[in-house]
PDB file of C-alpha atoms in Angstrom:
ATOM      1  CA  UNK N 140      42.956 -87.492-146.945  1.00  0.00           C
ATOM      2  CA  UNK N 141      42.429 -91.031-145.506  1.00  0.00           C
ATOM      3  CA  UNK N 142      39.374 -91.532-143.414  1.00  0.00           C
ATOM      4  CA  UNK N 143      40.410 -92.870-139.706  1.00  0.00           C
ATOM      5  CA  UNK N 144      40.543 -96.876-138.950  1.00  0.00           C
ATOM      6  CA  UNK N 145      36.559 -98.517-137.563  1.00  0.00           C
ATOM      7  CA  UNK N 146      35.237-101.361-135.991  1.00  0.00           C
ATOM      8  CA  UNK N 147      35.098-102.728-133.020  1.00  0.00           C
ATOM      9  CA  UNK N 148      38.850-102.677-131.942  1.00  0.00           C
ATOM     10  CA  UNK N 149      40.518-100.378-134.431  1.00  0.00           C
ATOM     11  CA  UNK N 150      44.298 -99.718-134.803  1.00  0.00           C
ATOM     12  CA  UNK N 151      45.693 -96.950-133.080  1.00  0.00           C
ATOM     13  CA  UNK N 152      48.162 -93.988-134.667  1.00  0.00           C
ATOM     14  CA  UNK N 153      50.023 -92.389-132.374  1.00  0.00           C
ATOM     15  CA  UNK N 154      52.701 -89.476-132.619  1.00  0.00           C
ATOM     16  CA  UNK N 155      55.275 -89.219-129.780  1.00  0.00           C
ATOM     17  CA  UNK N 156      55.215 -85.372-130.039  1.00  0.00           C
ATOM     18  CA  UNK N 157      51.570 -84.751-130.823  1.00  0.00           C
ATOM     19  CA  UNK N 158      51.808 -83.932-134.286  1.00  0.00           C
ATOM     20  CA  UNK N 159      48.468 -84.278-135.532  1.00  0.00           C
ATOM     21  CA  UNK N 160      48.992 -83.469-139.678  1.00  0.00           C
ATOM     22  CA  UNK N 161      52.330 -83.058-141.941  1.00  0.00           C
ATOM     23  CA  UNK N 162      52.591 -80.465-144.609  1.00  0.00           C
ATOM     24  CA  UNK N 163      55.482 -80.681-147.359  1.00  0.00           C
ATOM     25  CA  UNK N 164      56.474 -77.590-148.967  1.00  0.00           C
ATOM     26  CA  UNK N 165      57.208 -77.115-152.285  1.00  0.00           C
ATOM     27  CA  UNK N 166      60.917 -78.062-151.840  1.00  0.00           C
ATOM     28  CA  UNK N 167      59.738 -81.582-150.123  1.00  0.00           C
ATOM     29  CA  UNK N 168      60.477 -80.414-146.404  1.00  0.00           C
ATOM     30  CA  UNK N 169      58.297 -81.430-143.566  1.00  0.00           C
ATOM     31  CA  UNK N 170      56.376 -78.621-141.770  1.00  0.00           C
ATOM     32  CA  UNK N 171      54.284 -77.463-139.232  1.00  0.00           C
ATOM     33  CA  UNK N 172      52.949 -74.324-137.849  1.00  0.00           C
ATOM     34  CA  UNK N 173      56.029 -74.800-134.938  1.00  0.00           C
ATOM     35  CA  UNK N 174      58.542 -75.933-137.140  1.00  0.00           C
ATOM     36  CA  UNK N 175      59.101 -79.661-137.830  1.00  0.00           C
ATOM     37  CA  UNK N 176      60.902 -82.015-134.609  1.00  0.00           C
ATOM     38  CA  UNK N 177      62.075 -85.690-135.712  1.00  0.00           C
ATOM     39  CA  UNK N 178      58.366 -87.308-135.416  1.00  0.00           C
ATOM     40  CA  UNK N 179      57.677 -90.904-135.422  1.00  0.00           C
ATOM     41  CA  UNK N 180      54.117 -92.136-135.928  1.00  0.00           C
ATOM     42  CA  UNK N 181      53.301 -95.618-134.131  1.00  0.00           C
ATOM     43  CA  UNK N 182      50.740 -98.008-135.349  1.00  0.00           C
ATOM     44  CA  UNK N 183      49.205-100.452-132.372  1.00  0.00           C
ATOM     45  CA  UNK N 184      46.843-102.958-133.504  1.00  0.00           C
ATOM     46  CA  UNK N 185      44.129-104.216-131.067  1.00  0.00           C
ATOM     47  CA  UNK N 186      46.210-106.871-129.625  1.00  0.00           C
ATOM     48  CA  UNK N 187      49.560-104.822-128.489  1.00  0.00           C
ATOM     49  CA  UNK N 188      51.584-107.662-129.513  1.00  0.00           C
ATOM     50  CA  UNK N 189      55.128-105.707-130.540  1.00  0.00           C
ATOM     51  CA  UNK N 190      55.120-108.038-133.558  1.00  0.00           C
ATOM     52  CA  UNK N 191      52.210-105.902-135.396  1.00  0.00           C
ATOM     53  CA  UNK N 192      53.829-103.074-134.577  1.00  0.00           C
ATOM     54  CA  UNK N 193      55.071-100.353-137.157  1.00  0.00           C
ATOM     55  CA  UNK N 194      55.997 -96.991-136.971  1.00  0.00           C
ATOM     56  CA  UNK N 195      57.135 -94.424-139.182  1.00  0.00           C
ATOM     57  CA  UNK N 196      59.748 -91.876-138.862  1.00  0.00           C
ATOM     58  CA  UNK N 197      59.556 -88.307-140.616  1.00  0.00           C
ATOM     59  CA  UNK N 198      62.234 -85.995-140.662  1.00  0.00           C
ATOM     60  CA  UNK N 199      62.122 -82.255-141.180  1.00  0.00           C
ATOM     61  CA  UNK N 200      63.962 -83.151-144.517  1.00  0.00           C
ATOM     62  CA  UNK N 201      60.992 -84.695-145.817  1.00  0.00           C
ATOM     63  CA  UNK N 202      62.640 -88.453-145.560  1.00  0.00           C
ATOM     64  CA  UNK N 203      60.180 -91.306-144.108  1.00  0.00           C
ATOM     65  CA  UNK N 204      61.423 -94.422-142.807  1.00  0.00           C
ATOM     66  CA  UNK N 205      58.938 -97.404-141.561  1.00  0.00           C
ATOM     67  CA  UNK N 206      60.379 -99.004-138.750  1.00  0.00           C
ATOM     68  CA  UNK N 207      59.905-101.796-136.309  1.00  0.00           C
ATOM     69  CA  UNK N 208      60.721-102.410-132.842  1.00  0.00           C
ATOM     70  CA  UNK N 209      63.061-104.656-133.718  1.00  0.00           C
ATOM     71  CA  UNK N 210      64.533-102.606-136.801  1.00  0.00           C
ATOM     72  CA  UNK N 211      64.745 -99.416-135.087  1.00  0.00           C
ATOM     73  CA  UNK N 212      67.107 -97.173-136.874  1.00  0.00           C
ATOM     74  CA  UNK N 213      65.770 -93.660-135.114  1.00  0.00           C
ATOM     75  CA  UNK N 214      65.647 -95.254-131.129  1.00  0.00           C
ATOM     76  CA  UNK N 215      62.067 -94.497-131.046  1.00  0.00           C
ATOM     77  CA  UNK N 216      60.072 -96.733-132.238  1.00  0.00           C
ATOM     78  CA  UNK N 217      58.869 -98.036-129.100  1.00  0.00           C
ATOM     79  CA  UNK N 218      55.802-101.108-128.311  1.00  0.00           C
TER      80      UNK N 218
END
């Protein structure tokens, strides 16, 4: 497990439906305790500016996609 971002103004992780840890089971899918939605995991860094911006989109099928707000292939990778 990776140890959070520090300093003064760290990055910030965000998930747009509050998942807080992913689990793969032996077959590679995504799980949680409530199933697995479409999640997608947004980075910020300290200045906001959209062009920093990355997020990553997991699928119940185990796939992960980094995206940008300009490259956007899920819709919700949002600054």
């Amino acid at each position: 497990m990776q140890q959070k971002f520090t300093g003064a103004t760290p990055d910030t992780f965000t998930a747009n439906n509050g998942v807080s840890a992913v689990t793969y089971n032996r077959e590679g899918f995504a799980t949680t305790a409530a199933g697995f939605p479409n999640t997608t995991i947004t980075l910020h860094d300290p200045t906001a500016n959209p062009v920093w911006s990355r997020c990553l989109w997991i699928t119940p099928q185990g796939m992960l996609t980094t995206e940008t707000p300009d490259s956007d292939p899920s819709g919700t990778c949002i600054n």
